[in-house]
Amino acid sequence: HPARDNHTAWLDNFAEGGHILLGDFATRHPQASLLRRLAQELAGATGATWGEVPDAANAAGASAMGLLPHRLPGGADAPAKGLDAAAMLRSPRRNYLLYGAEAPQDFALGKIAVDALRQAHVVAFAAYDHPTLHECADIVLPIGLPAEVDGSYLNALGQLQAQVGAAKLPGEARPGWRILRALGGRLEVPGFDFVELGAVSSQVAAVLTDAAVQAKPGPVNTTSGGGEGLEAAVYTPIYEVDAVVRRAEALQHTVLAGQQQLLVHPEDALALGVGQHGQTKLPNGETVAVGTDAGVARGTVLVPSPVAGRLSGLVTGTRIRLGATTTASEQG
C-alpha cells in the first residue's frame, strides 16, 4: 500500500538521527502532558530523541529553580502542590504581585487575568506604563528591563548565561532583584539576606549542578476535545511576545505586526460562508477578519493572542463557535 510504504520509509529515516521537538502550540495545549508522553513513546519506538523549546526566555531557569507549584529547586517534587497561575486567576486571590507582566497581553487567560486584578490588591513591578496599571495596581514599583540589569539565563541545554546591564536605568527605576531583596528583608522572609547579586548567582549555580533541564513525566490530561465549533489554536505573533517589542515603533510598522485576523482551512471557510477574505462574529459580539490557509488543520481556527485575550477563557484546545459571517464581496 503506497501510504503504508511512505510511513515505513518515514519511520526508517526518522530513526537515523530523528528528533522530535515540541513547540509553543504543544507546550501550551491543555493536553500538553499527553503530547509530551506521546513524544516520549514515539521517540522510544523509533530510536529518535525528543525535547521541547521553552516558551519564554528563562522558562528553563524558572523550572530548574522551583518556580512551579509542584517542584522544588533542582527539580525535586514538592511535598505539597500549590496553585498554578491559571488556578490563581480562575479562583481570584485577594492579593497579586506582578513582575514585569502586562495584562492581558502576557497572560494565556488575558480577560480572566484583567477581571481578577480588578477586584484585588495589586503590587506591580513594571518597566513601562500600561493602562491596566492605572486601573488595577495599588502600588507600582519601577524596575529596569532585563537587558538593563545584571542577571543570568538558563538555556534549553542547561547552560547558565550571565549578562551585565547594558544601560543606565532611567528615573527612579531600580533592578528588580534589589527591590525584592528589600521587601523580603522588611517582611523577614528567609533567604533575602544577600547584598550583591553574585551571592544569588552562586546559590543558583550550586542548585543547577544537580538539576536536569528536562520535562518530567506527570499526570496525563485526557480531557476530551469534543464539542461544537472549531478548536482554537492560539498563537502569539512575533512582535507581541513582550513589552519591549510591543513598544518598538519600527517593528509595529511591519507586515507581521498587529495581526488580528483569524485563519481557517479553506473548506471550513466555505462551510462558514465566509469565503477567502471575510469577517465573522465572535462570542463576545466583536467582528474580526477571517482569512484562509490550507496549512491550518480542518476543524481548527488559528487565533492571534491579542484576539484571544479579549475572550474569556479562550486557550488552545477550547472550542469556539463563530457567529454570523459576511464576505468581502457582500460588504461591497
Short mmCIF file of C-alpha atoms in Angstrom, two decimals:
data_model
loop_
_atom_site.label_atom_id
_atom_site.label_comp_id
_atom_site.label_asym_id
_atom_site.label_seq_id
_atom_site.Cartn_x
_atom_site.Cartn_y
_atom_site.Cartn_z
CA HIS A 1 0.00 0.00 0.00
CA PRO A 2 1.56 3.36 -1.06
CA ALA A 3 0.58 5.19 2.12
CA ARG A 4 1.94 2.38 4.30
CA ASP A 5 5.19 2.31 2.31
CA ASN A 6 5.56 6.07 2.77
CA HIS A 7 5.02 5.75 6.53
CA THR A 8 7.58 2.93 6.73
CA ALA A 9 10.14 4.97 4.81
CA TRP A 10 9.44 7.97 7.04
CA LEU A 11 10.00 5.91 10.19
CA ASP A 12 13.21 4.41 8.79
CA ASN A 13 14.59 7.86 8.03
CA PHE A 14 13.34 9.17 11.36
CA ALA A 15 15.26 6.51 13.27
CA GLU A 16 18.51 7.67 11.68
CA GLY A 17 19.14 10.83 13.66
CA GLY A 18 15.50 11.83 14.06
CA HIS A 19 14.48 14.38 16.66
CA ILE A 20 11.01 15.25 17.97
CA LEU A 21 10.81 18.87 19.05
CA LEU A 22 7.68 20.19 20.78
CA GLY A 23 6.99 23.88 20.29
CA ASP A 24 4.67 26.60 21.53
CA PHE A 25 1.39 25.01 20.43
CA ALA A 26 2.24 21.72 22.13
CA THR A 27 3.53 23.13 25.43
CA ARG A 28 0.55 25.49 25.82
CA HIS A 29 -2.08 22.92 24.91
CA PRO A 30 -4.40 21.75 27.73
CA GLN A 31 -3.22 18.21 26.95
CA ALA A 32 0.47 19.14 26.92
CA SER A 33 1.25 16.30 29.33
CA LEU A 34 -0.28 13.81 26.89
CA LEU A 35 1.65 15.30 23.96
CA ARG A 36 4.89 15.00 25.94
CA ARG A 37 4.14 11.38 26.75
CA LEU A 38 3.34 10.61 23.10
CA ALA A 39 6.60 12.27 22.03
CA GLN A 40 8.50 10.13 24.54
CA GLU A 41 6.80 6.94 23.37
CA LEU A 42 7.36 7.73 19.69
CA ALA A 43 11.00 8.57 20.33
CA GLY A 44 11.46 5.33 22.24
CA ALA A 45 9.81 3.28 19.50
CA THR A 46 11.81 4.83 16.66
CA GLY A 47 15.18 5.41 18.29
CA ALA A 48 14.83 9.16 17.95
CA THR A 49 15.47 11.79 20.60
CA TRP A 50 12.93 14.31 21.83
CA GLY A 51 12.79 17.68 23.53
CA GLU A 52 10.86 20.92 23.65
CA VAL A 53 11.53 24.59 23.06
CA PRO A 54 10.92 26.62 26.25
CA ASP A 55 8.10 29.09 25.64
CA ALA A 56 9.81 32.02 27.41
CA ALA A 57 13.33 33.41 27.65
CA ASN A 58 14.08 31.97 31.10
CA ALA A 59 11.44 29.24 31.37
CA ALA A 60 14.12 26.57 31.80
CA GLY A 61 15.73 28.58 34.60
CA ALA A 62 12.43 29.16 36.37
CA SER A 63 11.65 25.44 36.24
CA ALA A 64 15.09 24.39 37.49
CA MET A 65 14.87 26.83 40.40
CA GLY A 66 11.49 25.54 41.52
CA LEU A 67 9.26 28.37 40.32
CA LEU A 68 6.50 25.85 39.68
CA PRO A 69 3.71 24.81 42.07
CA HIS A 70 4.82 21.18 42.10
CA ARG A 71 8.63 21.47 42.03
CA LEU A 72 11.44 22.43 44.41
CA PRO A 73 14.81 23.93 43.38
CA GLY A 74 16.75 21.34 41.43
CA GLY A 75 13.60 19.71 40.04
CA ALA A 76 12.64 17.68 43.11
CA ASP A 77 8.95 17.05 43.73
CA ALA A 78 7.36 19.50 46.15
CA PRO A 79 5.81 17.87 49.26
CA ALA A 80 2.65 19.92 48.73
CA LYS A 81 1.41 21.20 45.39
CA GLY A 82 0.45 24.86 45.21
CA LEU A 83 -1.74 26.71 42.73
CA ASP A 84 -0.54 27.42 39.21
CA ALA A 85 -1.13 30.78 37.52
CA ALA A 86 -4.34 29.68 35.82
CA ALA A 87 -5.82 28.45 39.11
CA MET A 88 -4.93 31.72 40.86
CA LEU A 89 -6.78 33.63 38.15
CA ARG A 90 -9.81 31.36 37.77
CA SER A 91 -10.24 31.44 41.56
CA PRO A 92 -9.32 35.09 42.24
CA ARG A 93 -6.93 35.91 45.08
CA ARG A 94 -7.11 38.91 47.38
CA ASN A 95 -3.55 39.98 46.51
CA TYR A 96 -1.36 39.72 43.42
CA LEU A 97 2.26 40.61 42.79
CA LEU A 98 3.02 41.20 39.11
CA TYR A 99 6.63 41.19 37.99
CA GLY A 100 7.17 42.64 34.53
CA ALA A 101 3.87 41.21 33.30
CA GLU A 102 1.19 43.18 31.48
CA ALA A 103 -2.45 42.13 31.35
CA PRO A 104 -3.98 40.92 29.14
CA GLN A 105 -1.02 40.65 26.75
CA ASP A 106 1.27 38.44 28.84
CA PHE A 107 -1.39 36.02 30.07
CA ALA A 108 -2.87 32.99 28.31
CA LEU A 109 -6.11 33.82 30.16
CA GLY A 110 -5.94 37.51 29.34
CA LYS A 111 -9.50 38.61 30.04
CA ILE A 112 -9.77 36.44 33.14
CA ALA A 113 -6.49 37.95 34.38
CA VAL A 114 -7.76 41.51 33.99
CA ASP A 115 -11.03 40.66 35.74
CA ALA A 116 -9.15 39.07 38.66
CA LEU A 117 -6.76 42.01 39.01
CA ARG A 118 -9.63 44.49 39.07
CA GLN A 119 -11.01 43.02 42.28
CA ALA A 120 -7.71 42.51 44.13
CA HIS A 121 -4.89 44.44 45.77
CA VAL A 122 -2.07 44.58 43.20
CA VAL A 123 1.62 45.36 43.65
CA ALA A 124 3.23 45.70 40.22
CA PHE A 125 6.92 45.68 39.32
CA ALA A 126 6.88 47.45 35.96
CA ALA A 127 9.29 48.96 33.47
CA TYR A 128 6.57 50.61 31.37
CA ASP A 129 3.36 52.46 31.97
CA HIS A 130 0.28 50.48 30.97
CA PRO A 131 -3.50 51.04 31.07
CA THR A 132 -4.04 48.05 33.37
CA LEU A 133 -1.63 49.55 35.90
CA HIS A 134 -3.75 52.69 36.14
CA GLU A 135 -6.89 50.64 36.56
CA CYS A 136 -5.73 47.82 38.83
CA ALA A 137 -2.41 48.49 40.58
CA ASP A 138 -2.39 49.84 44.13
CA ILE A 139 1.42 50.16 44.17
CA VAL A 140 3.73 50.45 41.14
CA LEU A 141 7.46 49.86 41.65
CA PRO A 142 9.59 50.94 38.65
CA ILE A 143 12.19 48.37 37.59
CA GLY A 144 14.71 48.07 34.79
CA LEU A 145 14.22 45.97 31.70
CA PRO A 146 16.06 42.62 31.59
CA ALA A 147 18.71 43.98 29.23
CA GLU A 148 19.32 46.97 31.52
CA VAL A 149 20.31 44.99 34.62
CA ASP A 150 22.74 42.25 35.59
CA GLY A 151 21.32 38.76 35.54
CA SER A 152 21.54 35.29 34.09
CA TYR A 153 19.51 32.95 31.92
CA LEU A 154 19.42 29.19 31.68
CA ASN A 155 19.12 27.95 28.12
CA ALA A 156 17.49 24.76 26.90
CA LEU A 157 20.84 22.93 27.04
CA GLY A 158 21.20 23.66 30.75
CA GLN A 159 23.93 26.28 30.26
CA LEU A 160 23.88 29.30 32.57
CA GLN A 161 24.48 32.50 30.61
CA ALA A 162 25.31 35.65 32.59
CA GLN A 163 24.92 39.22 31.38
CA VAL A 164 25.88 42.69 32.52
CA GLY A 165 23.39 45.55 32.39
CA ALA A 166 23.71 47.37 29.08
CA ALA A 167 22.29 50.77 30.05
CA LYS A 168 21.78 53.17 32.92
CA LEU A 169 18.36 52.82 34.47
CA PRO A 170 16.05 55.78 33.82
CA GLY A 171 14.44 57.90 36.53
CA GLU A 172 13.65 56.08 39.77
CA ALA A 173 13.86 52.60 38.25
CA ARG A 174 15.90 50.01 40.15
CA PRO A 175 16.98 46.45 39.39
CA GLY A 176 14.05 44.23 40.28
CA TRP A 177 16.15 41.92 42.45
CA ARG A 178 17.16 44.83 44.68
CA ILE A 179 13.53 45.75 45.33
CA LEU A 180 12.64 42.12 46.03
CA ARG A 181 15.57 41.87 48.43
CA ALA A 182 14.44 45.00 50.29
CA LEU A 183 10.83 43.80 50.54
CA GLY A 184 11.85 40.31 51.63
CA GLY A 185 14.13 41.75 54.28
CA ARG A 186 11.45 44.08 55.57
CA LEU A 187 8.99 41.19 55.81
CA GLU A 188 11.67 39.00 57.45
CA VAL A 189 11.31 36.28 54.83
CA PRO A 190 14.18 33.72 54.92
CA GLY A 191 16.66 33.87 52.05
CA PHE A 192 16.66 37.62 51.48
CA ASP A 193 19.81 38.47 53.42
CA PHE A 194 22.07 38.79 50.36
CA VAL A 195 23.63 42.14 49.45
CA GLU A 196 25.03 41.55 45.96
CA LEU A 197 23.56 39.63 43.04
CA GLY A 198 26.68 37.47 42.96
CA ALA A 199 25.54 35.74 46.15
CA VAL A 200 22.32 34.71 44.45
CA SER A 201 24.17 33.60 41.32
CA SER A 202 26.40 31.33 43.41
CA GLN A 203 23.38 29.67 45.00
CA VAL A 204 21.78 29.22 41.59
CA ALA A 205 24.93 27.62 40.17
CA ALA A 206 25.06 25.20 43.11
CA VAL A 207 21.46 24.12 42.55
CA LEU A 208 21.95 23.72 38.80
CA THR A 209 24.88 21.38 39.33
CA ASP A 210 22.43 18.60 40.15
CA ALA A 211 19.42 19.86 38.20
CA ALA A 212 18.44 18.39 34.86
CA VAL A 213 16.79 20.68 32.35
CA GLN A 214 14.11 18.37 31.06
CA ALA A 215 10.38 17.87 31.18
CA LYS A 216 9.48 15.25 33.75
CA PRO A 217 6.59 12.84 33.28
CA GLY A 218 3.47 13.94 35.09
CA PRO A 219 -0.24 13.15 35.22
CA VAL A 220 -1.70 12.80 31.73
CA ASN A 221 -4.66 15.03 30.95
CA THR A 222 -7.05 13.07 28.75
CA THR A 223 -9.86 15.62 28.67
CA SER A 224 -11.95 15.16 25.54
CA GLY A 225 -11.67 17.86 22.91
CA GLY A 226 -15.22 17.28 21.67
CA GLY A 227 -17.94 19.88 21.37
CA GLU A 228 -19.42 22.28 18.87
CA GLY A 229 -17.47 24.83 16.91
CA LEU A 230 -13.87 24.97 15.76
CA GLU A 231 -10.97 24.09 18.03
CA ALA A 232 -8.87 27.15 18.80
CA ALA A 233 -5.11 27.16 18.31
CA VAL A 234 -3.89 30.35 19.99
CA TYR A 235 -0.51 31.78 18.99
CA THR A 236 1.46 34.88 19.95
CA PRO A 237 2.51 37.00 16.95
CA ILE A 238 6.26 37.55 16.77
CA TYR A 239 6.06 41.25 17.66
CA GLU A 240 3.66 40.73 20.57
CA VAL A 241 5.85 38.48 22.69
CA ASP A 242 6.92 41.04 25.30
CA ALA A 243 6.60 44.64 26.42
CA VAL A 244 9.72 45.75 24.57
CA VAL A 245 8.76 44.62 21.07
CA ARG A 246 5.17 45.77 21.60
CA ARG A 247 6.57 49.29 22.00
CA ALA A 248 9.15 49.11 19.20
CA GLU A 249 7.68 51.53 16.68
CA ALA A 250 9.70 50.24 13.73
CA LEU A 251 8.62 46.64 14.38
CA GLN A 252 4.99 47.64 14.81
CA HIS A 253 5.00 49.10 11.28
CA THR A 254 5.94 45.78 9.66
CA VAL A 255 3.54 43.36 7.97
CA LEU A 256 3.99 40.89 10.85
CA ALA A 257 2.69 43.35 13.44
CA GLY A 258 -0.87 43.93 14.53
CA GLN A 259 -2.15 40.52 13.48
CA GLN A 260 -5.85 40.42 14.35
CA GLN A 261 -7.06 38.02 11.66
CA LEU A 262 -8.36 34.52 12.30
CA LEU A 263 -7.16 31.78 9.96
CA VAL A 264 -9.15 28.69 8.98
CA HIS A 265 -8.86 25.93 6.39
CA PRO A 266 -10.45 26.91 3.03
CA GLU A 267 -13.08 24.15 3.34
CA ASP A 268 -14.05 25.34 6.82
CA ALA A 269 -14.31 28.88 5.47
CA LEU A 270 -16.63 27.60 2.75
CA ALA A 271 -18.80 25.83 5.34
CA LEU A 272 -18.97 29.02 7.39
CA GLY A 273 -19.88 31.01 4.29
CA VAL A 274 -17.00 33.40 4.85
CA GLY A 275 -15.06 32.94 1.61
CA GLN A 276 -11.33 33.63 1.35
CA HIS A 277 -11.45 37.11 2.88
CA GLY A 278 -14.41 37.86 5.09
CA GLN A 279 -15.48 38.57 8.62
CA THR A 280 -17.00 36.61 11.45
CA LYS A 281 -18.67 37.45 14.72
CA LEU A 282 -17.05 36.21 17.92
CA PRO A 283 -18.96 35.05 21.02
CA ASN A 284 -18.41 38.47 22.64
CA GLY A 285 -20.12 40.18 19.69
CA GLU A 286 -16.90 41.51 18.21
CA THR A 287 -16.41 41.27 14.44
CA VAL A 288 -12.98 40.22 13.17
CA ALA A 289 -11.43 39.41 9.82
CA VAL A 290 -11.06 35.81 8.67
CA GLY A 291 -8.50 34.51 6.21
CA THR A 292 -7.82 31.07 4.79
CA ASP A 293 -4.72 28.89 4.80
CA ALA A 294 -4.55 25.30 3.60
CA GLY A 295 -1.89 24.68 6.24
CA VAL A 296 -4.44 25.07 9.04
CA ALA A 297 -5.91 21.72 10.11
CA ARG A 298 -9.58 21.10 9.31
CA GLY A 299 -11.77 21.91 12.29
CA THR A 300 -9.23 24.35 13.69
CA VAL A 301 -9.15 28.14 13.85
CA LEU A 302 -5.82 29.90 14.32
CA VAL A 303 -6.34 32.77 16.79
CA PRO A 304 -3.74 35.51 17.46
CA SER A 305 -3.25 36.16 21.17
CA PRO A 306 -4.48 39.80 21.03
CA VAL A 307 -7.88 38.47 19.91
CA ALA A 308 -7.88 35.53 22.33
CA GLY A 309 -7.10 37.91 25.20
CA ARG A 310 -10.43 39.63 24.70
CA LEU A 311 -12.40 36.39 25.03
CA SER A 312 -12.88 34.88 28.46
CA GLY A 313 -11.17 31.52 28.86
CA LEU A 314 -10.17 31.03 25.20
CA VAL A 315 -6.98 28.98 25.09
CA THR A 316 -5.57 26.40 22.72
CA GLY A 317 -7.79 23.33 22.67
CA THR A 318 -11.05 25.03 23.60
CA ARG A 319 -13.94 25.24 21.16
CA ILE A 320 -15.16 28.48 19.66
CA ARG A 321 -18.41 28.97 17.77
CA LEU A 322 -18.10 31.60 15.09
CA GLY A 323 -21.28 33.58 14.56
CA ALA A 324 -22.87 35.26 11.54
CA THR A 325 -20.35 35.95 8.80
CA THR A 326 -20.01 38.23 5.83
CA THR A 327 -17.71 38.05 2.85
CA ALA A 328 -15.66 40.87 1.45
CA SER A 329 -17.87 40.97 -1.65
CA GLU A 330 -21.02 41.28 0.46
CA GLN A 331 -19.52 44.31 2.19
CA GLY A 332 -19.15 45.97 -1.16
#
